[in-house]
Amino acid sequence: MSFGKILKIIEEKDFVEHNKKIRKEVLKVNKWLLNPRSLNRRKMLYVFRFLSKNAERKILNKHLNDLQFLFIHIAEKPKENRINDLKKYYNLLEEDVSMIKFLMYPKKFPPGGYEEKLKKYGIELYSPSVIFKKLPFKDYIDLYALMTYIPLDEKNPFIQNLLDEILKIDPLQDKKSYFKKVIDIYKSLNDFEKHILNIQLKNFSYYHYKLFNTDSIKGIVIDGSNVVRYEDKDSLQFLIDMLDNMFFGKIVFFPVHIVFDNNVKHFLSTEDRKVLELLAEKKRVYFNSPADEMIVYISNKYDYYILSNDNFKEYDVNENKLLKIKDFKFDN
């Protein structure tokens, strides 16, 4: 493929939108990595979307404070030997180390594995400096957007339709039997077809990517009123954001149930009440007072996790199934 054809691709509306989304995500992670003291488990789960499964496994197996220390060490003085300390400590692949350098300094370092990812465009033999002369790129984020952009083949409507079906899967609405049906179709694909789908899923919804690429899928019940009133914010926004990130460590949550107290709307703004009305149309959103009774009932009946800051001491609850709201926050 010539540079002329690539110029046409990056002018396409779909690529422009893809590039905007990628830039927003990279700059968000960049801000976190350059301020390592702000890193928490939830933010690292977000960072892992840029790294390999090897990096995710190695980093999760060690204490977060160790990772913060190593990133602080790099941020204070970004020298190669300090980056190598990170590589050695976690036994990271070279591609992951390069990706971390890119995420921390996207104007200075190209993303890891860019040579391999650019093969589909026929320009893997060109150096980044030559690519930047030929293409109107501002920085390596534009290059990363090109790497991760795969327009689906219009001659293969099956792949496009399957992508649409996967992205439509709603953890608050769809049955487990339907999810199993779709994942069986996904598993029947060849490696190349899965690769194309997975790149698209990472771009559109990391939750759905995790859902189709993990062996640990569990149900969960969210204490909706507890989340809404978390830190006295009385807002639905945190809960809505949380629904896009229903994974924790190696676990991805499906299906998802939300239980609100009957009086929850009294704590919400007029705008949030309208959002709540739409949310209430979902099959697995309930209103019950006291909410705890229904939360515990669903959890015990189906052996689901519970997300709440309550301890449910007056109920018979498996403490190992209790997850705290702070573990789903991006900012501490």
Short mmCIF file of C-alpha atoms in Angstrom, two decimals:
data_model
loop_
_atom_site.label_atom_id
_atom_site.label_comp_id
_atom_site.label_asym_id
_atom_site.label_seq_id
_atom_site.Cartn_x
_atom_site.Cartn_y
_atom_site.Cartn_z
CA MET A 1 0.00 0.00 0.00
CA SER A 2 1.42 3.38 -0.96
CA PHE A 3 1.58 6.46 1.25
CA GLY A 4 -1.00 7.99 -1.07
CA LYS A 5 -3.52 5.31 -0.14
CA ILE A 6 -2.72 5.76 3.56
CA LEU A 7 -3.37 9.49 3.17
CA LYS A 8 -6.85 8.63 1.90
CA ILE A 9 -7.44 6.32 4.89
CA ILE A 10 -6.48 8.91 7.49
CA GLU A 11 -8.81 11.42 5.86
CA GLU A 12 -11.79 9.07 6.25
CA LYS A 13 -14.41 10.12 8.78
CA ASP A 14 -14.14 6.78 10.65
CA PHE A 15 -10.38 7.17 11.04
CA VAL A 16 -10.69 10.78 12.22
CA GLU A 17 -13.15 9.68 14.92
CA HIS A 18 -10.94 6.73 15.83
CA ASN A 19 -7.91 9.02 16.10
CA LYS A 20 -9.77 11.42 18.42
CA LYS A 21 -10.77 8.57 20.71
CA ILE A 22 -7.25 7.11 20.78
CA ARG A 23 -5.69 10.50 21.52
CA LYS A 24 -8.07 11.07 24.42
CA GLU A 25 -7.27 7.66 25.92
CA VAL A 26 -3.49 7.94 25.50
CA LEU A 27 -3.38 11.42 27.06
CA LYS A 28 -5.48 10.21 29.97
CA VAL A 29 -3.03 7.36 30.67
CA ASN A 30 -0.08 9.68 30.05
CA LYS A 31 -1.32 11.98 32.82
CA TRP A 32 -1.63 9.05 35.24
CA LEU A 33 1.80 7.56 34.51
CA LEU A 34 3.54 10.91 34.92
CA ASN A 35 1.83 11.27 38.30
CA PRO A 36 2.51 7.75 39.66
CA ARG A 37 1.28 8.51 43.18
CA SER A 38 -2.23 8.79 41.76
CA LEU A 39 -2.11 5.27 40.29
CA ASN A 40 -4.58 2.80 41.71
CA ARG A 41 -5.72 -0.66 40.69
CA ARG A 42 -8.62 0.65 38.61
CA LYS A 43 -6.35 2.98 36.61
CA MET A 44 -3.87 0.16 35.99
CA LEU A 45 -6.65 -2.04 34.63
CA TYR A 46 -7.29 0.78 32.15
CA VAL A 47 -3.59 1.00 31.27
CA PHE A 48 -3.48 -2.73 30.52
CA ARG A 49 -5.62 -2.23 27.42
CA PHE A 50 -2.42 -0.94 25.77
CA LEU A 51 -0.23 -3.79 27.02
CA SER A 52 -0.01 -7.54 26.55
CA LYS A 53 -1.64 -10.18 28.75
CA ASN A 54 1.88 -11.04 29.96
CA ALA A 55 2.30 -7.52 31.37
CA GLU A 56 -1.12 -7.59 33.01
CA ARG A 57 -0.41 -10.94 34.68
CA LYS A 58 3.11 -10.01 35.86
CA ILE A 59 2.14 -6.59 37.22
CA LEU A 60 -1.04 -7.72 38.98
CA ASN A 61 0.93 -10.41 40.81
CA LYS A 62 2.96 -7.80 42.70
CA HIS A 63 2.12 -4.93 45.02
CA LEU A 64 0.91 -1.65 43.52
CA ASN A 65 3.35 0.34 45.68
CA ASP A 66 6.26 -1.32 43.87
CA LEU A 67 4.90 -0.17 40.53
CA GLN A 68 4.33 3.36 41.82
CA PHE A 69 7.92 3.53 43.08
CA LEU A 70 9.34 2.39 39.73
CA PHE A 71 7.24 4.88 37.77
CA ILE A 72 8.21 7.69 40.18
CA HIS A 73 11.84 6.72 39.57
CA ILE A 74 11.32 7.02 35.78
CA ALA A 75 9.22 10.20 35.91
CA GLU A 76 11.85 12.02 38.00
CA LYS A 77 14.62 11.18 35.53
CA PRO A 78 13.56 9.21 32.43
CA LYS A 79 16.81 7.39 31.75
CA GLU A 80 17.12 4.04 29.99
CA ASN A 81 18.58 2.29 33.03
CA ARG A 82 15.55 3.27 35.14
CA ILE A 83 13.19 1.96 32.47
CA ASN A 84 15.23 -1.26 32.41
CA ASP A 85 14.65 -1.59 36.17
CA LEU A 86 10.92 -1.75 35.41
CA LYS A 87 11.50 -4.33 32.69
CA LYS A 88 13.66 -6.56 34.89
CA TYR A 89 11.43 -6.34 37.96
CA TYR A 90 8.36 -7.56 36.09
CA ASN A 91 10.17 -9.55 33.37
CA LEU A 92 8.32 -7.55 30.72
CA LEU A 93 8.43 -8.10 26.98
CA GLU A 94 10.34 -5.53 24.95
CA GLU A 95 7.11 -4.52 23.20
CA ASP A 96 5.47 -3.71 26.55
CA VAL A 97 8.46 -1.65 27.67
CA SER A 98 8.34 0.30 24.41
CA MET A 99 4.61 0.84 24.85
CA ILE A 100 5.11 2.17 28.38
CA LYS A 101 7.76 4.59 27.10
CA PHE A 102 5.31 5.72 24.42
CA LEU A 103 2.50 6.21 26.95
CA MET A 104 4.75 8.28 29.20
CA TYR A 105 6.41 10.28 26.41
CA PRO A 106 4.30 10.06 23.21
CA LYS A 107 6.24 12.86 21.51
CA LYS A 108 9.56 11.10 21.98
CA PHE A 109 9.02 7.33 21.68
CA PRO A 110 7.06 5.29 19.10
CA PRO A 111 4.55 2.71 20.38
CA GLY A 112 5.74 -0.84 20.96
CA GLY A 113 5.41 -3.24 18.05
CA TYR A 114 4.74 -0.52 15.50
CA GLU A 115 6.86 -2.24 12.83
CA GLU A 116 4.74 -5.41 12.96
CA LYS A 117 1.44 -3.52 13.16
CA LEU A 118 2.30 -1.38 10.12
CA LYS A 119 2.92 -4.41 7.90
CA LYS A 120 -0.71 -4.32 6.79
CA TYR A 121 0.04 -0.92 5.25
CA GLY A 122 3.29 -2.06 3.64
CA ILE A 123 5.42 0.55 5.40
CA GLU A 124 7.04 -1.49 8.16
CA LEU A 125 10.49 -0.93 6.65
CA TYR A 126 10.25 2.83 7.02
CA SER A 127 11.62 4.59 10.09
CA PRO A 128 9.27 6.82 12.12
CA SER A 129 11.10 9.92 10.87
CA VAL A 130 10.38 8.99 7.24
CA ILE A 131 6.74 8.16 8.06
CA PHE A 132 6.36 11.58 9.69
CA LYS A 133 7.72 13.27 6.57
CA LYS A 134 5.28 11.39 4.36
CA LEU A 135 2.19 11.66 6.57
CA PRO A 136 0.70 14.68 8.41
CA PHE A 137 1.21 13.28 11.91
CA LYS A 138 1.64 15.53 14.95
CA ASP A 139 3.18 12.90 17.21
CA TYR A 140 3.37 9.17 17.86
CA ILE A 141 -0.25 9.10 19.02
CA ASP A 142 -1.28 9.55 15.38
CA LEU A 143 1.00 6.64 14.49
CA TYR A 144 -0.60 4.50 17.19
CA ALA A 145 -4.05 5.39 15.85
CA LEU A 146 -2.95 4.16 12.41
CA MET A 147 -1.60 0.96 13.95
CA THR A 148 -4.86 0.18 15.71
CA TYR A 149 -7.21 1.18 12.90
CA ILE A 150 -8.53 -1.74 10.89
CA PRO A 151 -11.46 -0.90 8.66
CA LEU A 152 -13.59 -4.01 8.45
CA ASP A 153 -13.79 -5.63 5.03
CA GLU A 154 -17.10 -4.63 3.48
CA LYS A 155 -17.10 -7.96 1.63
CA ASN A 156 -17.30 -9.79 4.96
CA PRO A 157 -20.60 -8.71 6.49
CA PHE A 158 -20.49 -11.66 8.90
CA ILE A 159 -17.58 -10.12 10.84
CA GLN A 160 -19.24 -6.70 10.89
CA ASN A 161 -22.54 -8.19 12.05
CA LEU A 162 -20.82 -10.21 14.78
CA LEU A 163 -19.01 -7.09 16.01
CA ASP A 164 -22.36 -5.30 16.18
CA GLU A 165 -23.93 -8.20 18.09
CA ILE A 166 -21.08 -8.31 20.61
CA LEU A 167 -21.19 -4.55 21.24
CA LYS A 168 -24.96 -4.72 21.76
CA ILE A 169 -24.63 -7.25 24.59
CA ASP A 170 -26.02 -5.53 27.67
CA PRO A 171 -25.01 -6.95 31.08
CA LEU A 172 -28.18 -5.42 32.58
CA GLN A 173 -30.48 -6.85 29.96
CA ASP A 174 -29.35 -9.89 27.98
CA LYS A 175 -29.70 -13.48 29.13
CA LYS A 176 -26.67 -15.63 29.88
CA SER A 177 -27.89 -18.08 27.25
CA TYR A 178 -27.70 -15.38 24.58
CA PHE A 179 -24.20 -14.38 25.68
CA LYS A 180 -23.13 -18.05 25.49
CA LYS A 181 -24.55 -18.31 21.98
CA VAL A 182 -22.57 -15.28 20.77
CA ILE A 183 -19.34 -16.34 22.47
CA ASP A 184 -19.62 -19.81 20.87
CA ILE A 185 -19.75 -18.10 17.47
CA TYR A 186 -16.74 -15.99 18.45
CA LYS A 187 -14.76 -19.08 19.47
CA SER A 188 -15.47 -20.68 16.09
CA LEU A 189 -13.58 -17.91 14.27
CA ASN A 190 -10.05 -18.39 13.01
CA ASP A 191 -7.16 -16.50 14.61
CA PHE A 192 -7.12 -13.72 12.00
CA GLU A 193 -10.85 -13.06 12.34
CA LYS A 194 -10.52 -12.95 16.14
CA HIS A 195 -7.58 -10.56 15.79
CA ILE A 196 -9.63 -8.14 13.68
CA LEU A 197 -12.57 -8.32 16.06
CA ASN A 198 -10.41 -7.85 19.15
CA ILE A 199 -8.76 -4.72 17.79
CA GLN A 200 -12.18 -3.28 17.05
CA LEU A 201 -13.50 -4.29 20.47
CA LYS A 202 -10.57 -2.61 22.22
CA ASN A 203 -11.33 0.55 20.29
CA PHE A 204 -15.08 0.52 20.95
CA SER A 205 -15.51 -1.17 24.35
CA TYR A 206 -12.77 -2.61 26.51
CA TYR A 207 -15.45 -4.23 28.67
CA HIS A 208 -16.69 -6.31 25.75
CA TYR A 209 -13.12 -7.15 24.76
CA LYS A 210 -12.47 -8.47 28.27
CA LEU A 211 -15.82 -10.27 28.26
CA PHE A 212 -14.83 -12.28 25.19
CA ASN A 213 -11.21 -12.85 26.18
CA THR A 214 -11.34 -14.12 29.75
CA ASP A 215 -12.21 -17.41 31.44
CA SER A 216 -13.36 -15.77 34.67
CA ILE A 217 -16.87 -14.36 34.18
CA LYS A 218 -18.96 -13.78 37.30
CA GLY A 219 -22.31 -12.23 38.13
CA ILE A 220 -22.53 -9.16 40.37
CA VAL A 221 -25.17 -7.18 42.28
CA ILE A 222 -24.56 -3.44 42.64
CA ASP A 223 -25.93 -1.55 45.62
CA GLY A 224 -27.19 1.32 43.43
CA SER A 225 -28.17 3.74 46.21
CA ASN A 226 -24.85 3.15 47.96
CA VAL A 227 -22.95 4.02 44.78
CA VAL A 228 -25.12 7.06 44.05
CA ARG A 229 -24.57 8.45 47.55
CA TYR A 230 -20.86 7.56 47.62
CA GLU A 231 -18.83 10.41 49.13
CA ASP A 232 -22.12 12.35 49.46
CA LYS A 233 -22.10 13.19 45.76
CA ASP A 234 -25.71 12.10 45.11
CA SER A 235 -24.95 11.53 41.45
CA LEU A 236 -25.65 8.78 38.93
CA GLN A 237 -22.59 9.61 36.82
CA PHE A 238 -20.16 7.43 38.78
CA LEU A 239 -22.53 4.47 38.44
CA ILE A 240 -22.93 5.04 34.68
CA ASP A 241 -19.14 5.22 34.25
CA MET A 242 -18.76 2.08 36.34
CA LEU A 243 -21.06 0.12 34.02
CA ASP A 244 -18.57 0.65 31.19
CA ASN A 245 -15.79 -0.85 33.31
CA MET A 246 -17.34 -3.93 34.89
CA PHE A 247 -14.12 -5.84 35.44
CA PHE A 248 -11.90 -6.30 38.45
CA GLY A 249 -8.48 -7.94 38.30
CA LYS A 250 -8.95 -11.13 36.30
CA ILE A 251 -12.74 -11.12 36.71
CA VAL A 252 -15.24 -9.70 34.22
CA PHE A 253 -18.80 -9.27 35.46
CA PHE A 254 -21.82 -10.60 33.58
CA PRO A 255 -24.70 -10.46 34.25
CA VAL A 256 -25.03 -7.26 36.29
CA HIS A 257 -27.92 -6.49 38.66
CA ILE A 258 -28.55 -3.09 40.26
CA VAL A 259 -30.77 -2.63 43.30
CA PHE A 260 -31.88 0.84 44.42
CA ASP A 261 -33.80 1.91 47.49
CA ASN A 262 -37.29 3.14 46.60
CA ASN A 263 -36.42 6.69 47.70
CA VAL A 264 -33.25 7.06 45.60
CA LYS A 265 -34.78 9.63 43.24
CA HIS A 266 -35.14 12.09 46.12
CA PHE A 267 -31.36 12.44 46.25
CA LEU A 268 -30.95 13.05 42.52
CA SER A 269 -31.06 16.12 40.32
CA THR A 270 -33.81 16.51 37.72
CA GLU A 271 -31.40 15.47 34.98
CA ASP A 272 -30.28 12.36 36.89
CA ARG A 273 -33.91 11.40 37.51
CA LYS A 274 -34.44 11.25 33.75
CA VAL A 275 -31.39 9.01 33.40
CA LEU A 276 -32.69 6.83 36.22
CA GLU A 277 -36.01 6.42 34.38
CA LEU A 278 -34.14 5.08 31.34
CA LEU A 279 -32.01 2.83 33.54
CA ALA A 280 -35.14 1.48 35.24
CA GLU A 281 -36.30 0.05 31.90
CA LYS A 282 -33.48 -2.50 32.04
CA LYS A 283 -34.46 -6.02 33.02
CA ARG A 284 -32.03 -6.32 35.94
CA VAL A 285 -32.58 -2.93 37.61
CA TYR A 286 -34.77 -3.12 40.73
CA PHE A 287 -36.22 -0.83 43.39
CA ASN A 288 -36.75 -2.29 46.85
CA SER A 289 -36.73 -1.05 50.43
CA PRO A 290 -34.69 -2.12 52.18
CA ALA A 291 -32.45 -2.68 49.17
CA ASP A 292 -30.08 -4.86 51.20
CA GLU A 293 -32.64 -7.68 51.40
CA MET A 294 -32.90 -8.02 47.62
CA ILE A 295 -29.14 -7.55 47.13
CA VAL A 296 -28.36 -10.40 49.52
CA TYR A 297 -31.14 -12.58 48.09
CA ILE A 298 -29.82 -12.30 44.51
CA SER A 299 -26.22 -12.76 45.60
CA ASN A 300 -26.93 -15.87 47.67
CA LYS A 301 -29.30 -17.42 45.13
CA TYR A 302 -26.87 -17.18 42.21
CA ASP A 303 -23.55 -16.98 44.10
CA TYR A 304 -22.88 -13.47 42.73
CA TYR A 305 -20.48 -10.80 43.95
CA ILE A 306 -21.81 -7.69 45.72
CA LEU A 307 -20.51 -4.19 45.07
CA SER A 308 -21.23 -1.93 48.05
CA ASN A 309 -19.56 -0.16 50.94
CA ASP A 310 -21.96 -1.85 53.36
CA ASN A 311 -20.75 -4.90 55.25
CA PHE A 312 -24.20 -6.61 55.47
CA LYS A 313 -23.32 -7.87 58.98
CA GLU A 314 -26.95 -8.61 59.79
CA TYR A 315 -27.20 -10.94 56.79
CA ASP A 316 -25.69 -14.26 55.85
CA VAL A 317 -23.20 -13.08 53.21
CA ASN A 318 -19.94 -14.55 51.92
CA GLU A 319 -17.38 -11.86 52.83
CA ASN A 320 -15.14 -12.99 49.98
CA LYS A 321 -17.88 -11.89 47.58
CA LEU A 322 -17.96 -8.30 48.86
CA LEU A 323 -16.26 -5.68 46.68
CA LYS A 324 -15.73 -2.07 47.72
CA ILE A 325 -16.64 0.97 45.63
CA LYS A 326 -13.16 2.49 45.90
CA ASP A 327 -11.79 -0.42 43.86
CA PHE A 328 -13.84 0.77 40.89
CA LYS A 329 -12.73 4.40 41.05
CA PHE A 330 -10.24 5.98 38.67
CA ASP A 331 -9.28 8.73 41.08
CA ASN A 332 -8.38 8.38 44.74
#
